[in-house]
Amino acid sequence: SQTIHQWPATLVQPVGSPLSLECTVEGTSNPNLYWYRQAAGRGLQLLFYSVGIGQISSEVPQNLSASRPQDRQFILSSKKLLLSDSGFYLCAWSLGQIEQYFGPGTRLTVT
Amino acid sequence: AQKITQTQPGMFVQEKEAVTLDCTYDTSDPSYGLFWYKQPSSGEMIFLIYQGSYDQQNATEGRYSLNFQKARKSANLVISASQLGDSAMYFCAMRDPVGGYSSASKIIFGSGTRLSIRP
């Protein structure tokens, strides 16, 4: 069966520090991968998606970037965090246009 | 542009009662898909049910059913015989193809409804 992992689970970082969040998927090949962000009490907003290794598309201009160095690995990064980057970050995978399956999430607090 | 509207920010329901969570949507695409996700306090987003716009019958998954009324552009979630473990945020969402890639899509979420089940 397929599983999706994210780490770290929680993170507290000062403004201006770098960020690296990792997401890995097991049990499937060539998935579509997605990064979403959820502000407190809100729905999710798509940040990036990838349909293959090295292929990244950005949905929202921002202070973040994404990379996909391996088929089942998706990384979210920032060189300098802003206060507005605080939120709950969810990685998801799909094998088409139907269900997307989400990871456990990373709660990021920028201080 | 596609839009999902959930007008119930919070609901309280007695255990074992049925509950209906409202969702309306707006899209100009003839082909679309609607989802419901559950998010407990742990934060994980759990897929519950999917309805395609061309599906003839309302989707059902165990205690969950989707009351799909295409003409009214509504896709309400019905939970039968509610349980304490059903307490969570519930999000209605719509699939939106992205960037011309036929295999990828993003999910547009509503603002959510917080469901609380009373014992």
mmCIF file of C-alpha atoms in Angstrom:
data_model
loop_
_atom_site.group_PDB
_atom_site.id
_atom_site.type_symbol
_atom_site.label_atom_id
_atom_site.label_comp_id
_atom_site.label_asym_id
_atom_site.label_seq_id
_atom_site.Cartn_x
_atom_site.Cartn_y
_atom_site.Cartn_z
ATOM 1 C CA SER A 1 0.000 0.000 0.000
ATOM 2 C CA GLN A 2 1.048 3.588 -0.529
ATOM 3 C CA THR A 3 2.243 5.801 2.293
ATOM 4 C CA ILE A 4 3.346 9.399 2.396
ATOM 5 C CA HIS A 5 5.751 10.849 4.931
ATOM 6 C CA GLN A 6 6.548 14.416 5.885
ATOM 7 C CA TRP A 7 9.149 15.803 8.228
ATOM 8 C CA PRO A 8 9.614 17.511 10.430
ATOM 9 C CA ALA A 9 6.191 17.397 12.065
ATOM 10 C CA THR A 10 6.646 20.786 13.714
ATOM 11 C CA LEU A 11 9.180 23.536 13.208
ATOM 12 C CA VAL A 12 9.838 26.904 14.812
ATOM 13 C CA GLN A 13 12.163 29.147 12.844
ATOM 14 C CA PRO A 14 13.212 32.788 13.162
ATOM 15 C CA VAL A 15 12.487 35.309 10.434
ATOM 16 C CA GLY A 16 15.238 35.319 7.817
ATOM 17 C CA SER A 17 16.315 31.725 8.409
ATOM 18 C CA PRO A 18 16.260 29.055 5.662
ATOM 19 C CA LEU A 19 13.658 26.317 5.375
ATOM 20 C CA SER A 20 13.617 22.782 4.055
ATOM 21 C CA LEU A 21 10.566 20.537 4.342
ATOM 22 C CA GLU A 22 10.669 17.043 2.923
ATOM 23 C CA CYS A 23 7.965 14.763 1.590
ATOM 24 C CA THR A 24 8.422 11.184 0.400
ATOM 25 C CA VAL A 25 5.955 8.705 -1.038
ATOM 26 C CA GLU A 26 6.271 4.936 -0.863
ATOM 27 C CA GLY A 27 4.518 2.192 -2.749
ATOM 28 C CA THR A 28 3.883 3.933 -6.053
ATOM 29 C CA SER A 29 5.793 5.169 -9.091
ATOM 30 C CA ASN A 30 5.708 8.474 -10.949
ATOM 31 C CA PRO A 31 3.063 10.106 -8.785
ATOM 32 C CA ASN A 32 1.944 13.686 -9.178
ATOM 33 C CA LEU A 33 3.135 15.564 -6.107
ATOM 34 C CA TYR A 34 1.718 18.693 -4.524
ATOM 35 C CA TRP A 35 2.555 21.192 -1.779
ATOM 36 C CA TYR A 36 -0.350 22.971 -0.087
ATOM 37 C CA ARG A 37 -0.402 25.526 2.700
ATOM 38 C CA GLN A 38 -3.205 25.978 5.191
ATOM 39 C CA ALA A 39 -3.520 29.177 7.176
ATOM 40 C CA ALA A 40 -5.147 28.877 10.604
ATOM 41 C CA GLY A 41 -8.849 27.961 10.298
ATOM 42 C CA ARG A 42 -8.814 28.068 6.527
ATOM 43 C CA GLY A 43 -8.874 25.720 3.580
ATOM 44 C CA LEU A 44 -5.790 24.670 1.678
ATOM 45 C CA GLN A 45 -4.039 26.643 -1.031
ATOM 46 C CA LEU A 46 -1.922 24.929 -3.657
ATOM 47 C CA LEU A 47 1.665 26.203 -3.752
ATOM 48 C CA PHE A 48 3.494 23.856 -6.136
ATOM 49 C CA TYR A 49 2.868 20.717 -8.119
ATOM 50 C CA SER A 50 5.076 18.307 -10.023
ATOM 51 C CA VAL A 51 4.266 15.673 -12.624
ATOM 52 C CA GLY A 52 7.802 14.257 -12.832
ATOM 53 C CA ILE A 53 11.407 14.502 -11.693
ATOM 54 C CA GLY A 54 12.746 18.018 -12.107
ATOM 55 C CA GLN A 55 9.343 19.354 -13.229
ATOM 56 C CA ILE A 56 7.965 22.009 -10.885
ATOM 57 C CA SER A 57 5.073 24.376 -11.431
ATOM 58 C CA SER A 58 4.216 27.238 -9.112
ATOM 59 C CA GLU A 59 0.659 28.304 -8.489
ATOM 60 C CA VAL A 60 1.226 31.297 -6.228
ATOM 61 C CA PRO A 61 4.123 33.806 -6.338
ATOM 62 C CA GLN A 62 5.858 33.687 -3.003
ATOM 63 C CA ASN A 63 8.967 33.391 -0.956
ATOM 64 C CA LEU A 64 9.129 29.617 -1.373
ATOM 65 C CA SER A 65 10.515 27.192 -3.922
ATOM 66 C CA ALA A 66 10.130 23.474 -4.548
ATOM 67 C CA SER A 67 12.282 20.728 -5.993
ATOM 68 C CA ARG A 68 11.805 17.096 -6.958
ATOM 69 C CA PRO A 69 15.251 15.448 -6.991
ATOM 70 C CA GLN A 70 13.835 11.906 -7.068
ATOM 71 C CA ASP A 71 10.629 10.345 -8.344
ATOM 72 C CA ARG A 72 9.038 10.064 -4.922
ATOM 73 C CA GLN A 73 10.682 12.971 -3.112
ATOM 74 C CA PHE A 74 9.357 16.517 -2.992
ATOM 75 C CA ILE A 75 11.106 19.313 -1.117
ATOM 76 C CA LEU A 76 9.808 22.735 -0.129
ATOM 77 C CA SER A 77 12.438 25.386 0.554
ATOM 78 C CA SER A 78 13.019 28.996 1.372
ATOM 79 C CA LYS A 79 16.227 31.011 1.590
ATOM 80 C CA LYS A 80 14.781 33.550 4.039
ATOM 81 C CA LEU A 81 11.553 32.951 5.922
ATOM 82 C CA LEU A 82 8.956 35.654 6.441
ATOM 83 C CA LEU A 83 6.393 35.863 9.248
ATOM 84 C CA SER A 84 3.689 35.273 6.642
ATOM 85 C CA ASP A 85 5.205 31.871 5.827
ATOM 86 C CA SER A 86 3.789 30.468 9.077
ATOM 87 C CA GLY A 87 1.161 27.803 8.527
ATOM 88 C CA PHE A 88 0.423 24.144 8.122
ATOM 89 C CA TYR A 89 2.128 22.613 5.092
ATOM 90 C CA LEU A 90 0.672 19.516 3.522
ATOM 91 C CA CYS A 91 2.189 17.356 0.837
ATOM 92 C CA ALA A 92 -0.101 15.237 -1.332
ATOM 93 C CA TRP A 93 0.203 12.699 -4.131
ATOM 94 C CA SER A 94 -2.086 11.422 -6.847
ATOM 95 C CA LEU A 95 -1.982 9.084 -9.827
ATOM 96 C CA GLY A 96 -4.378 11.101 -11.909
ATOM 97 C CA GLN A 97 -7.080 13.657 -11.449
ATOM 98 C CA ILE A 98 -9.219 11.965 -8.879
ATOM 99 C CA GLU A 99 -8.246 11.583 -5.237
ATOM 100 C CA GLN A 100 -5.238 13.275 -3.758
ATOM 101 C CA TYR A 101 -3.817 11.652 -0.652
ATOM 102 C CA PHE A 102 -2.282 13.876 1.952
ATOM 103 C CA GLY A 103 0.631 13.466 4.306
ATOM 104 C CA PRO A 104 0.507 14.216 8.047
ATOM 105 C CA GLY A 105 1.673 17.803 7.544
ATOM 106 C CA THR A 106 4.312 20.126 8.992
ATOM 107 C CA ARG A 107 3.306 22.927 11.319
ATOM 108 C CA LEU A 108 5.684 25.855 10.729
ATOM 109 C CA THR A 109 5.847 28.836 13.054
ATOM 110 C CA VAL A 110 8.049 31.734 12.020
ATOM 111 C CA THR A 111 8.983 33.960 14.951
ATOM 112 C CA ALA B 1 -13.012 30.630 -11.930
ATOM 113 C CA GLN B 2 -14.073 27.731 -9.780
ATOM 114 C CA LYS B 3 -15.350 28.445 -6.302
ATOM 115 C CA ILE B 4 -16.524 26.381 -3.341
ATOM 116 C CA THR B 5 -18.827 27.850 -0.693
ATOM 117 C CA GLN B 6 -19.497 26.339 2.716
ATOM 118 C CA THR B 7 -21.893 28.542 4.677
ATOM 119 C CA GLN B 8 -21.839 26.661 7.991
ATOM 120 C CA PRO B 9 -18.738 27.611 9.984
ATOM 121 C CA GLY B 10 -19.751 25.302 12.839
ATOM 122 C CA MET B 11 -22.370 22.689 13.727
ATOM 123 C CA PHE B 12 -23.316 20.780 16.870
ATOM 124 C CA VAL B 13 -25.071 17.432 16.483
ATOM 125 C CA GLN B 14 -26.202 14.826 18.975
ATOM 126 C CA GLU B 15 -24.467 11.458 18.730
ATOM 127 C CA LYS B 16 -26.282 8.927 16.513
ATOM 128 C CA GLU B 17 -28.173 11.620 14.624
ATOM 129 C CA ALA B 18 -27.678 12.188 10.911
ATOM 130 C CA VAL B 19 -26.007 15.411 9.818
ATOM 131 C CA THR B 20 -25.898 17.295 6.528
ATOM 132 C CA LEU B 21 -22.991 19.578 5.699
ATOM 133 C CA ASP B 22 -23.762 22.090 2.985
ATOM 134 C CA CYS B 23 -21.625 22.838 -0.043
ATOM 135 C CA THR B 24 -22.307 24.853 -3.166
ATOM 136 C CA TYR B 25 -19.956 25.291 -6.053
ATOM 137 C CA ASP B 26 -19.480 27.382 -9.133
ATOM 138 C CA THR B 27 -17.751 26.336 -12.320
ATOM 139 C CA SER B 28 -18.102 26.830 -16.041
ATOM 140 C CA ASP B 29 -16.481 23.500 -16.881
ATOM 141 C CA PRO B 30 -18.901 20.781 -18.042
ATOM 142 C CA SER B 31 -16.668 18.122 -16.499
ATOM 143 C CA TYR B 32 -15.672 18.466 -12.870
ATOM 144 C CA GLY B 33 -15.206 16.506 -9.686
ATOM 145 C CA LEU B 34 -16.240 17.199 -6.122
ATOM 146 C CA PHE B 35 -14.627 15.897 -2.945
ATOM 147 C CA TRP B 36 -15.174 15.905 0.750
ATOM 148 C CA TYR B 37 -12.246 15.746 3.141
ATOM 149 C CA LYS B 38 -12.173 15.376 6.919
ATOM 150 C CA GLN B 39 -9.505 17.078 8.997
ATOM 151 C CA PRO B 40 -9.351 16.008 12.651
ATOM 152 C CA SER B 41 -7.439 18.019 15.238
ATOM 153 C CA SER B 42 -4.262 16.105 14.348
ATOM 154 C CA GLY B 43 -4.217 18.016 11.062
ATOM 155 C CA GLU B 44 -4.143 15.181 8.558
ATOM 156 C CA MET B 45 -6.494 15.565 5.617
ATOM 157 C CA ILE B 46 -8.554 12.424 5.093
ATOM 158 C CA PHE B 47 -10.302 11.752 1.801
ATOM 159 C CA LEU B 48 -13.938 10.767 2.348
ATOM 160 C CA ILE B 49 -15.864 10.697 -0.900
ATOM 161 C CA TYR B 50 -15.776 11.769 -4.547
ATOM 162 C CA GLN B 51 -18.513 12.674 -7.035
ATOM 163 C CA GLY B 52 -17.904 13.163 -10.724
ATOM 164 C CA SER B 53 -20.129 15.555 -12.621
ATOM 165 C CA TYR B 54 -21.214 12.838 -15.021
ATOM 166 C CA ASP B 55 -21.875 10.204 -12.373
ATOM 167 C CA GLN B 56 -25.501 9.173 -12.592
ATOM 168 C CA GLN B 57 -25.867 8.154 -8.982
ATOM 169 C CA ASN B 58 -24.944 9.906 -5.760
ATOM 170 C CA ALA B 59 -21.672 8.653 -4.317
ATOM 171 C CA THR B 60 -21.748 6.642 -1.095
ATOM 172 C CA GLU B 61 -18.933 5.375 1.142
ATOM 173 C CA GLY B 62 -20.096 3.612 4.275
ATOM 174 C CA ARG B 63 -21.817 6.174 6.506
ATOM 175 C CA TYR B 64 -20.985 8.982 4.079
ATOM 176 C CA SER B 65 -23.145 9.913 1.129
ATOM 177 C CA LEU B 66 -23.052 12.858 -1.193
ATOM 178 C CA ASN B 67 -26.350 14.557 -2.058
ATOM 179 C CA PHE B 68 -25.439 15.835 -5.510
ATOM 180 C CA GLN B 69 -27.913 18.269 -7.067
ATOM 181 C CA LYS B 70 -26.316 19.387 -10.305
ATOM 182 C CA ALA B 71 -28.950 21.943 -11.309
ATOM 183 C CA ARG B 72 -28.585 23.678 -7.949
ATOM 184 C CA LYS B 73 -24.802 23.273 -7.969
ATOM 185 C CA SER B 74 -24.823 21.729 -4.549
ATOM 186 C CA ALA B 75 -22.930 18.738 -3.176
ATOM 187 C CA ASN B 76 -23.936 18.260 0.431
ATOM 188 C CA LEU B 77 -22.296 15.606 2.601
ATOM 189 C CA VAL B 78 -24.601 13.428 4.668
ATOM 190 C CA ILE B 79 -23.204 11.487 7.615
ATOM 191 C CA SER B 80 -25.585 8.907 8.967
ATOM 192 C CA ALA B 81 -25.584 7.788 12.602
ATOM 193 C CA SER B 82 -22.933 10.261 13.720
ATOM 194 C CA GLN B 83 -20.207 9.138 16.115
ATOM 195 C CA LEU B 84 -17.995 11.034 18.542
ATOM 196 C CA GLY B 85 -15.050 10.357 16.235
ATOM 197 C CA ASP B 86 -16.772 12.341 13.502
ATOM 198 C CA SER B 87 -15.924 15.579 15.308
ATOM 199 C CA ALA B 88 -13.576 17.408 12.940
ATOM 200 C CA MET B 89 -13.333 20.065 10.249
ATOM 201 C CA TYR B 90 -14.950 19.058 6.982
ATOM 202 C CA PHE B 91 -13.906 20.552 3.673
ATOM 203 C CA CYS B 92 -15.779 20.473 0.417
ATOM 204 C CA ALA B 93 -13.467 20.726 -2.554
ATOM 205 C CA MET B 94 -13.384 20.734 -6.325
ATOM 206 C CA ARG B 95 -10.873 19.378 -8.795
ATOM 207 C CA ASP B 96 -9.329 21.927 -11.126
ATOM 208 C CA PRO B 97 -6.937 20.771 -13.885
ATOM 209 C CA VAL B 98 -3.712 22.741 -13.822
ATOM 210 C CA GLY B 99 -1.236 23.989 -16.334
ATOM 211 C CA GLY B 100 -2.411 21.998 -19.329
ATOM 212 C CA TYR B 101 -1.112 18.747 -17.855
ATOM 213 C CA SER B 102 -3.799 16.132 -18.307
ATOM 214 C CA SER B 103 -2.622 14.061 -15.357
ATOM 215 C CA ALA B 104 -2.398 16.745 -12.708
ATOM 216 C CA SER B 105 -5.061 18.717 -10.961
ATOM 217 C CA LYS B 106 -5.261 20.962 -7.978
ATOM 218 C CA ILE B 107 -7.995 20.870 -5.399
ATOM 219 C CA ILE B 108 -9.818 24.069 -4.548
ATOM 220 C CA PHE B 109 -11.100 23.971 -0.985
ATOM 221 C CA GLY B 110 -14.003 25.666 0.715
ATOM 222 C CA SER B 111 -13.562 27.395 4.061
ATOM 223 C CA GLY B 112 -14.724 24.334 5.982
ATOM 224 C CA THR B 113 -17.343 23.412 8.578
ATOM 225 C CA ARG B 114 -16.373 22.458 12.116
ATOM 226 C CA LEU B 115 -18.585 19.570 13.199
ATOM 227 C CA SER B 116 -18.887 18.776 16.887
ATOM 228 C CA ILE B 117 -20.703 15.638 18.034
ATOM 229 C CA ARG B 118 -22.281 15.762 21.489
ATOM 230 C CA PRO B 119 -22.471 12.527 23.545
#
